[in-house]
Amino acid sequence: MASRLTRYERVAALVEDQVRRGVLRGGERAPSLRSLSRHERVSIGTVLEAYARLEGRGILEARPRSGFYVRLPEADRPPEPRFHQRTAVPARLGTAAVVSAVMDAAADPRVVPLGAACPSPGLLPYRMLNRCLRATIARDATHSVRYDPAGGSDALRRQLARRALLYGCELAPADVLVTCGATEALHLALRAATRPGQLVALESPTYFGIVQVVAALGLRAVELPTHPRAGLDLGRLAALLRTHAIAACIAMPTLQNPLGAAMPLEAKRELVTLLARHDVPLVEDDVYGDLVFDVARPPAAKSFDRKGLVLYCGSFSKTLGPGLRVGWVAAGRFTAAVARLKRSSTVATASLPQAAVARFLERGSYERHLRRLRRTFAGQVGRMSAAIARTFPAGTRISRPAGGFVLWVELPPGTDAIAVHRRALAAGISTSPGPIFSASGRFGNMMRINCGHPWSPRIERAVATLGQLVG
């Protein structure tokens, strides 16, 4: 019987059998077209036809620029987290005691790294960056004995301005200031645009680092509902701007952390227009923008800025290396103020990392690296989603991120995510509990899971253990 099968039917049957026997599980990446073509001694077109048939039967699903993945059966796919639509109320900022534990665990090799959003070192091009560092020193050995300009090295600012065209922004090198990571960029942007005691609008949930920066600057926060797919609730923001004196809005429109939400293009335009109507600055955190799974990187909200009110913040921490501490801000009308604050705080950003990153970008290696990284993260997110679906208790909900490498997980009602975090840490597993992603300590039964490390038996065991601790 098997001999009567066409080539593509034979390949399709082979893959389907692997799925049926559990060799390939829901959420996992199917063998690449090239590798399966070589293994089965058929053309890539034959494998593509087989995969297309399997996709039509609901066994595989294609992901743009990522490949084919085993589809998680709809009956086994947990629903997405609920959209919490609580009315925005000024919140009293506090410091979550677990933030330090989350960050400390990220540096401990004994702990399974499901907490802090740090990609695996093995996925980052540190060898090539090291070669760029050595070449920089060989060309000019005096880098470490002088300051770069406060705004950053000319070479890096030129590269950043060139890359800005990819997300719709026309910037001159002088419009970009290099910072010690995105956290300093956020600090400088908020210090330039606000004064202590003023109100700022935050997404809810939002990255816990933003919550900490806002608290450190003595600002008050108003939390705005944020949809797991569509991002910031613009209707609530419009109402808030009519009733409160908002000094600035902080948002991640392209790829939100922790939700993975991506605002539609028109919603980004509306966000910028709405804030400009009230003369309110937007601090745009776009740290994850290069990791969108889609075919092309979407335009930033900054691309719609006509009044210089968008302070655009970015970093290479998630794509090249967190230890580089290379971030930047394009601050619009606040550029001069940000430059003054930079000189009065850290004077300048370290020279050698800037030179290495500039050289890396000049070589054209970054885009190739990003394509590989996005494919890898898409696979890891899918595999982690499937594992959570198998091992966590009924009532669990999982986000469907548009990119990046984190999942937002809603645990069954009544679950204390901080208590789970503490029990997991005692078992050698780090997590990021939901309350640290809120200025008012909300999301008590939610957690963020890091998918930035390649799947391994160690991670699989940790996810299963975490499911037991939740249950």
Coordinates of C-alpha atoms in Angstrom, one line a residue:
M1 CA 0.0 0.0 0.0
A2 CA 2.8 2.4 1.0
S3 CA 4.4 1.9 -2.4
R4 CA 1.4 3.4 -4.1
L5 CA 1.7 6.7 -2.3
T6 CA 3.0 9.6 -4.1
R7 CA 6.2 11.2 -2.7
Y8 CA 4.4 14.1 -1.0
E9 CA 1.8 11.7 0.5
R10 CA 4.6 9.5 1.9
V11 CA 6.3 12.5 3.5
A12 CA 2.9 13.7 4.9
A13 CA 2.2 10.3 6.3
L14 CA 5.6 10.2 8.0
V15 CA 5.1 13.6 9.7
E16 CA 1.5 12.7 10.7
D17 CA 2.7 9.5 12.2
Q18 CA 5.3 11.4 14.3
V19 CA 2.6 13.7 15.5
R20 CA 0.3 10.8 16.4
R21 CA 3.0 9.0 18.3
G22 CA 4.0 12.1 20.2
V23 CA 7.4 12.4 18.6
L24 CA 6.3 15.9 17.5
R25 CA 4.0 17.6 20.0
G26 CA 1.6 20.5 19.7
G27 CA 3.4 23.8 19.5
E28 CA 6.7 22.3 18.3
R29 CA 8.4 23.2 15.1
A30 CA 8.2 20.6 12.3
P31 CA 11.4 19.6 10.5
S32 CA 12.6 22.3 8.2
L33 CA 11.8 21.9 4.5
R34 CA 15.5 21.6 3.7
S35 CA 16.3 19.0 6.4
L36 CA 13.3 16.8 5.6
S37 CA 14.0 17.1 1.8
R38 CA 17.5 15.9 2.4
H39 CA 16.5 13.1 4.8
E40 CA 13.7 11.7 2.6
R41 CA 15.6 12.4 -0.7
V42 CA 12.8 14.4 -2.2
S43 CA 12.6 18.0 -3.5
I44 CA 11.8 20.9 -1.2
G45 CA 8.7 21.4 -3.4
T46 CA 7.5 17.9 -2.5
V47 CA 7.9 18.6 1.3
L48 CA 6.2 21.9 0.9
E49 CA 3.2 20.2 -0.8
A50 CA 3.1 17.6 2.0
Y51 CA 3.1 20.4 4.6
A52 CA 0.4 22.3 2.8
R53 CA -1.8 19.2 2.9
L54 CA -1.1 18.7 6.6
E55 CA -1.9 22.4 7.2
G56 CA -5.2 22.0 5.3
R57 CA -6.1 19.0 7.6
G58 CA -5.3 21.1 10.7
I59 CA -2.2 19.1 11.7
L60 CA 0.4 21.8 11.0
E61 CA 0.2 25.6 10.9
A62 CA 2.5 27.9 9.0
R63 CA 4.0 30.9 10.7
P64 CA 5.4 33.8 8.7
R65 CA 9.2 33.6 8.4
S66 CA 9.3 30.9 11.0
G67 CA 8.3 27.7 9.3
F68 CA 5.7 25.0 10.1
Y69 CA 4.5 24.0 13.6
V70 CA 2.4 21.3 15.0
R71 CA -1.0 22.8 15.7
L72 CA -2.3 22.4 19.2
P73 CA -5.8 20.9 18.9
E74 CA -8.4 23.5 19.6
A75 CA -9.9 21.4 22.4
D76 CA -6.5 21.5 24.1
R77 CA -5.8 25.1 23.5
P78 CA -6.4 27.2 26.6
P79 CA -8.3 30.5 26.1
E80 CA -6.5 33.8 26.2
P81 CA -6.2 35.8 29.4
R82 CA -9.2 38.0 30.2
F83 CA -9.2 41.7 29.3
H84 CA -9.5 43.5 32.6
Q85 CA -11.5 46.6 32.0
R86 CA -11.4 48.2 35.4
T87 CA -11.8 52.0 35.3
A88 CA -8.5 53.9 35.4
V89 CA -7.9 55.2 38.9
P90 CA -4.8 57.0 40.2
A91 CA -2.7 54.3 41.8
R92 CA -0.3 54.5 44.7
L93 CA 3.0 53.2 43.6
G94 CA 4.8 50.6 45.8
T95 CA 7.9 48.5 45.3
A96 CA 7.3 44.8 44.8
A97 CA 9.6 42.9 47.1
V98 CA 9.9 40.0 44.6
V99 CA 11.4 42.1 41.8
S100 CA 14.9 41.8 43.3
A101 CA 14.4 38.1 43.7
V102 CA 13.4 37.8 40.0
M103 CA 16.4 39.7 38.8
D104 CA 18.8 37.9 41.1
A105 CA 17.5 34.5 40.0
A106 CA 18.3 35.4 36.4
A107 CA 22.0 35.5 37.3
D108 CA 22.0 32.2 39.1
P109 CA 22.8 29.2 36.8
R110 CA 21.3 26.8 39.4
V111 CA 17.8 28.3 38.8
V112 CA 15.7 27.3 35.8
P113 CA 15.2 30.7 34.1
L114 CA 11.5 31.1 33.6
G115 CA 11.3 34.5 35.4
A116 CA 13.3 37.5 34.0
A117 CA 13.0 38.1 30.3
C118 CA 16.5 37.2 29.4
P119 CA 17.3 35.2 26.2
S120 CA 19.7 32.3 26.3
P121 CA 23.3 33.5 25.7
G122 CA 23.6 30.7 23.1
L123 CA 21.0 32.5 20.9
L124 CA 22.9 35.8 20.9
P125 CA 25.9 36.5 18.6
Y126 CA 28.4 37.0 21.3
R127 CA 31.3 35.5 19.3
M128 CA 30.8 37.9 16.5
L129 CA 30.4 40.8 18.9
N130 CA 33.7 39.7 20.5
R131 CA 35.4 39.8 17.2
C132 CA 34.0 43.3 16.6
L133 CA 35.4 44.3 20.0
R134 CA 38.8 43.0 19.2
A135 CA 38.8 44.6 15.8
T136 CA 37.8 47.9 17.4
I137 CA 40.7 47.8 19.9
A138 CA 43.1 46.8 17.2
R139 CA 42.1 49.8 15.1
D140 CA 42.1 52.3 18.0
A141 CA 43.5 51.2 21.4
T142 CA 42.5 54.5 23.1
H143 CA 38.8 53.8 23.3
S144 CA 38.8 53.1 27.0
V145 CA 40.8 56.2 27.9
R146 CA 38.4 58.9 26.6
Y147 CA 34.8 59.8 26.7
D148 CA 32.5 59.5 23.8
P149 CA 30.2 62.6 23.3
A150 CA 27.3 62.6 25.7
G151 CA 24.9 61.8 22.9
G152 CA 26.9 58.7 21.9
S153 CA 29.4 57.7 19.2
D154 CA 28.9 59.2 15.8
A155 CA 29.2 55.8 14.1
L156 CA 26.5 54.2 16.2
R157 CA 24.1 57.2 16.0
R158 CA 24.4 57.0 12.2
Q159 CA 23.5 53.3 12.2
L160 CA 20.6 53.9 14.5
A161 CA 19.3 56.7 12.3
R162 CA 19.5 54.4 9.3
R163 CA 17.7 51.5 11.0
A164 CA 14.9 54.0 12.1
L165 CA 13.8 54.0 8.4
L166 CA 12.7 50.4 8.9
Y167 CA 10.1 51.4 11.4
G168 CA 9.0 54.5 9.5
C169 CA 11.0 57.2 11.3
E170 CA 13.2 59.8 9.5
L171 CA 15.8 60.7 12.0
A172 CA 19.2 62.4 11.8
P173 CA 22.1 61.0 13.8
A174 CA 21.8 64.1 16.1
D175 CA 18.2 63.1 16.9
V176 CA 19.4 59.9 18.6
L177 CA 21.1 59.8 22.0
V178 CA 22.8 56.6 23.1
T179 CA 22.0 55.5 26.7
C180 CA 23.1 52.9 29.2
G181 CA 20.3 50.5 28.2
A182 CA 16.6 51.2 27.8
T183 CA 16.1 51.8 31.5
E184 CA 18.3 54.9 31.4
A185 CA 16.4 56.0 28.2
L186 CA 13.1 55.7 30.1
H187 CA 14.6 57.6 33.1
L188 CA 15.9 60.4 30.9
A189 CA 12.7 60.6 28.8
L190 CA 10.4 60.8 31.9
R191 CA 12.7 63.3 33.7
A192 CA 12.7 65.6 30.6
A193 CA 8.9 65.4 30.1
T194 CA 7.5 65.4 33.7
R195 CA 8.0 66.7 37.2
P196 CA 7.7 64.8 40.5
G197 CA 4.2 64.5 41.7
Q198 CA 2.6 64.6 38.3
L199 CA 0.3 61.9 36.9
V200 CA 1.4 59.5 34.1
A201 CA -0.7 57.0 32.3
L202 CA 0.5 53.4 32.2
E203 CA -0.6 50.3 30.4
S204 CA -2.0 47.6 32.8
P205 CA -0.2 45.2 33.0
T206 CA 3.1 46.8 32.1
Y207 CA 6.8 46.0 32.4
F208 CA 7.8 46.0 36.0
G209 CA 10.9 48.1 35.2
I210 CA 8.6 51.0 34.1
V211 CA 6.7 50.7 37.4
Q212 CA 10.0 51.0 39.2
V213 CA 11.2 54.0 37.1
V214 CA 7.9 55.9 37.7
A215 CA 8.2 55.2 41.5
A216 CA 11.8 56.3 41.6
L217 CA 11.0 59.6 39.9
G218 CA 8.2 60.4 42.4
L219 CA 5.4 60.3 39.8
R220 CA 1.9 59.0 40.3
A221 CA 0.5 56.4 38.0
V222 CA -2.9 55.9 36.4
E223 CA -3.4 52.4 35.1
L224 CA -5.2 51.9 31.7
P225 CA -6.7 48.6 30.6
T226 CA -4.6 46.9 27.9
H227 CA -6.0 44.2 25.7
P228 CA -4.0 41.0 25.2
R229 CA -4.1 41.4 21.4
A230 CA -4.9 45.1 20.6
G231 CA -3.0 46.8 23.3
L232 CA -3.8 50.1 25.1
D233 CA -7.5 50.9 25.4
L234 CA -7.7 54.2 23.5
G235 CA -11.3 54.9 24.6
R236 CA -10.3 54.8 28.3
L237 CA -7.2 57.0 27.5
A238 CA -9.4 59.6 25.8
A239 CA -11.7 59.7 28.8
L240 CA -8.8 60.0 31.2
L241 CA -7.3 62.9 29.2
R242 CA -10.6 64.8 29.6
T243 CA -10.7 64.3 33.4
H244 CA -7.1 64.3 34.6
A245 CA -4.0 66.4 34.1
I246 CA -1.8 63.7 32.5
A247 CA 1.9 64.7 32.2
A248 CA 2.9 61.8 30.0
C249 CA 1.8 58.4 28.7
I250 CA 4.1 55.4 28.7
A251 CA 3.3 52.6 26.3
M252 CA 4.7 49.7 24.2
P253 CA 2.5 49.9 21.1
T254 CA 4.5 47.6 18.8
L255 CA 5.1 44.6 21.1
Q256 CA 3.8 44.9 24.6
N257 CA 5.5 43.3 27.6
P258 CA 4.1 41.1 29.3
L259 CA 1.1 40.6 27.0
G260 CA 2.8 40.4 23.6
A261 CA 0.1 42.6 22.2
A262 CA 0.6 44.5 18.9
M263 CA -1.5 47.6 18.3
P264 CA -2.9 47.9 14.8
L265 CA -1.4 50.6 12.6
E266 CA -4.4 52.9 12.8
A267 CA -4.6 52.5 16.5
K268 CA -1.0 53.7 16.8
R269 CA -1.8 56.7 14.6
E270 CA -4.9 57.4 16.8
L271 CA -2.8 57.1 20.0
V272 CA -0.2 59.7 18.8
T273 CA -3.0 62.0 17.4
L274 CA -5.0 61.8 20.7
L275 CA -2.1 62.7 22.9
A276 CA -0.9 65.5 20.6
R277 CA -4.4 67.0 20.8
H278 CA -3.9 67.4 24.5
D279 CA -0.1 68.2 24.1
V280 CA 0.8 65.1 26.2
P281 CA 4.1 63.4 25.5
L282 CA 4.3 59.7 24.7
V283 CA 7.2 57.7 26.0
E284 CA 7.3 54.8 23.5
D285 CA 9.2 51.7 24.8
D286 CA 10.1 49.7 21.7
V287 CA 12.6 47.2 23.2
Y288 CA 10.8 44.2 21.7
G289 CA 9.9 45.8 18.3
D290 CA 12.6 43.9 16.4
L291 CA 11.2 40.6 17.5
V292 CA 7.7 40.7 15.9
F293 CA 6.9 37.4 14.3
D294 CA 5.2 38.9 11.3
V295 CA 6.7 39.3 7.8
A296 CA 7.8 42.9 8.2
R297 CA 8.6 45.1 11.2
P298 CA 5.6 47.4 11.8
P299 CA 6.0 51.1 11.9
A300 CA 6.6 52.6 15.4
A301 CA 4.1 55.1 16.9
K302 CA 7.0 57.6 16.5
S303 CA 6.5 57.4 12.8
F304 CA 3.2 59.4 13.2
D305 CA 4.8 62.1 15.4
R306 CA 4.4 65.5 13.8
K307 CA 4.9 67.7 17.0
G308 CA 8.0 66.1 18.5
L309 CA 6.0 64.7 21.4
V310 CA 7.0 61.1 21.1
L311 CA 10.2 60.1 23.0
Y312 CA 11.2 56.8 21.4
C313 CA 13.2 54.4 23.6
G314 CA 15.0 51.3 22.4
S315 CA 17.7 48.8 23.3
F316 CA 19.8 45.8 22.0
S317 CA 19.4 44.0 25.3
K318 CA 16.9 41.4 24.0
T319 CA 18.5 40.9 20.6
L320 CA 22.3 41.3 20.9
G321 CA 23.2 41.2 24.6
P322 CA 22.0 42.6 27.9
G323 CA 25.5 43.1 29.2
L324 CA 26.3 45.6 26.4
R325 CA 24.0 48.1 28.1
V326 CA 23.4 49.9 24.8
G327 CA 20.1 51.7 24.4
W328 CA 18.9 54.9 22.9
V329 CA 16.3 57.6 22.9
A330 CA 15.0 59.8 20.1
A331 CA 13.4 62.5 22.2
G332 CA 11.9 64.9 19.6
R333 CA 11.4 68.4 21.1
F334 CA 12.9 67.1 24.4
T335 CA 16.3 66.2 22.8
A336 CA 18.2 69.1 24.3
A337 CA 16.7 68.5 27.8
V338 CA 17.6 64.7 27.6
A339 CA 21.1 65.6 26.5
R340 CA 21.6 67.9 29.6
L341 CA 20.2 65.2 31.9
K342 CA 22.5 62.6 30.4
R343 CA 25.6 64.8 31.0
S344 CA 24.6 65.4 34.6
S345 CA 23.9 61.7 35.4
T346 CA 26.2 59.2 33.6
V347 CA 28.2 61.8 31.4
A348 CA 28.4 59.3 28.5
T349 CA 27.8 55.7 27.6
A350 CA 30.7 53.2 27.6
S351 CA 32.7 53.6 24.4
L352 CA 33.7 50.0 23.5
P353 CA 30.2 48.5 23.5
Q354 CA 29.0 51.3 21.2
A355 CA 31.9 50.7 18.8
A356 CA 31.3 47.0 18.7
V357 CA 27.5 47.4 18.1
A358 CA 28.2 50.0 15.4
R359 CA 30.6 47.7 13.6
F360 CA 28.2 44.8 13.9
L361 CA 25.4 46.9 12.3
E362 CA 27.8 48.1 9.6
R363 CA 28.5 44.6 8.5
G364 CA 24.8 43.9 7.8
S365 CA 24.8 41.0 10.2
Y366 CA 22.0 42.2 12.4
E367 CA 19.0 41.6 10.0
R368 CA 20.2 38.0 9.3
H369 CA 20.6 37.4 13.0
L370 CA 17.1 38.8 13.7
R371 CA 15.5 36.5 11.1
R372 CA 17.0 33.5 12.9
L373 CA 16.1 34.8 16.3
R374 CA 12.5 35.4 15.5
R375 CA 12.1 31.9 14.0
T376 CA 13.7 30.4 17.1
F377 CA 11.6 32.4 19.6
A378 CA 8.3 31.6 17.7
G379 CA 9.1 27.9 18.1
Q380 CA 10.0 28.2 21.8
V381 CA 6.9 30.2 22.6
G382 CA 4.8 27.6 20.8
R383 CA 6.4 24.7 22.6
M384 CA 6.1 26.5 26.0
S385 CA 2.4 27.2 25.4
A386 CA 1.8 23.5 24.6
A387 CA 3.7 22.4 27.7
I388 CA 1.7 24.7 29.9
A389 CA -1.5 23.5 28.3
R390 CA -0.6 19.9 29.1
T391 CA 0.7 20.4 32.7
F392 CA -1.2 23.3 34.3
P393 CA -4.6 22.9 36.0
A394 CA -7.9 23.5 34.3
G395 CA -8.8 27.2 34.2
T396 CA -5.4 28.3 33.0
R397 CA -5.3 30.9 30.2
I398 CA -2.4 31.7 27.9
S399 CA -1.6 34.7 25.8
R400 CA -1.0 34.6 22.0
P401 CA 1.9 37.0 21.6
A402 CA 2.6 38.6 18.3
G403 CA 6.3 38.3 18.9
G404 CA 9.1 38.2 21.5
F405 CA 9.7 35.4 24.0
V406 CA 7.4 35.8 26.9
L407 CA 3.9 34.4 27.8
W408 CA 1.3 36.0 30.1
V409 CA -0.4 33.2 31.9
E410 CA -3.7 33.6 33.9
L411 CA -3.9 31.0 36.6
P412 CA -7.2 29.6 37.9
P413 CA -9.2 32.0 40.1
G414 CA -7.9 32.2 43.7
T415 CA -4.3 31.2 42.9
D416 CA -1.7 33.4 44.6
A417 CA 1.0 34.0 42.0
I418 CA 3.4 35.4 44.5
A419 CA 3.0 32.3 46.7
V420 CA 3.6 30.1 43.7
H421 CA 6.7 32.2 42.8
R422 CA 8.2 31.6 46.3
R423 CA 7.5 27.9 46.2
A424 CA 8.9 27.6 42.7
L425 CA 12.1 29.5 43.7
A426 CA 12.6 27.1 46.6
A427 CA 12.4 24.3 44.0
G428 CA 15.0 26.1 41.8
I429 CA 12.6 27.6 39.3
S430 CA 12.2 31.4 38.7
T431 CA 8.9 33.0 37.7
S432 CA 7.6 36.6 37.4
P433 CA 4.4 36.9 39.4
G434 CA 1.6 39.2 38.0
P435 CA 1.5 41.9 40.8
I436 CA 5.0 43.2 39.9
F437 CA 3.5 44.2 36.5
S438 CA 1.1 46.6 38.1
A439 CA 1.5 50.0 39.9
S440 CA -1.2 48.9 42.3
G441 CA -0.4 45.2 42.7
R442 CA -3.1 43.8 40.5
F443 CA -3.0 40.5 38.6
G444 CA -2.6 38.4 41.7
N445 CA -3.4 35.2 39.8
M446 CA -1.2 35.8 36.8
M447 CA 2.5 35.2 35.9
R448 CA 4.8 35.9 33.1
I449 CA 6.9 33.0 31.7
N450 CA 10.2 33.5 29.9
C451 CA 10.5 31.4 26.8
G452 CA 13.9 32.7 25.8
H453 CA 15.9 29.5 26.4
P454 CA 15.9 26.5 24.0
W455 CA 13.7 23.6 25.0
S456 CA 15.4 21.0 27.1
P457 CA 14.5 18.2 29.5
R458 CA 15.4 20.5 32.4
I459 CA 12.9 23.1 31.2
E460 CA 10.3 20.5 30.5
R461 CA 10.6 19.1 34.1
A462 CA 10.5 22.7 35.5
V463 CA 7.2 23.5 33.6
A464 CA 5.6 20.2 34.9
T465 CA 6.7 21.0 38.5
L466 CA 5.4 24.6 38.1
G467 CA 2.0 23.1 37.0
Q468 CA 1.9 21.0 40.1
L469 CA 2.7 24.0 42.3
V470 CA -0.1 26.0 40.7
G471 CA -2.5 23.1 41.2

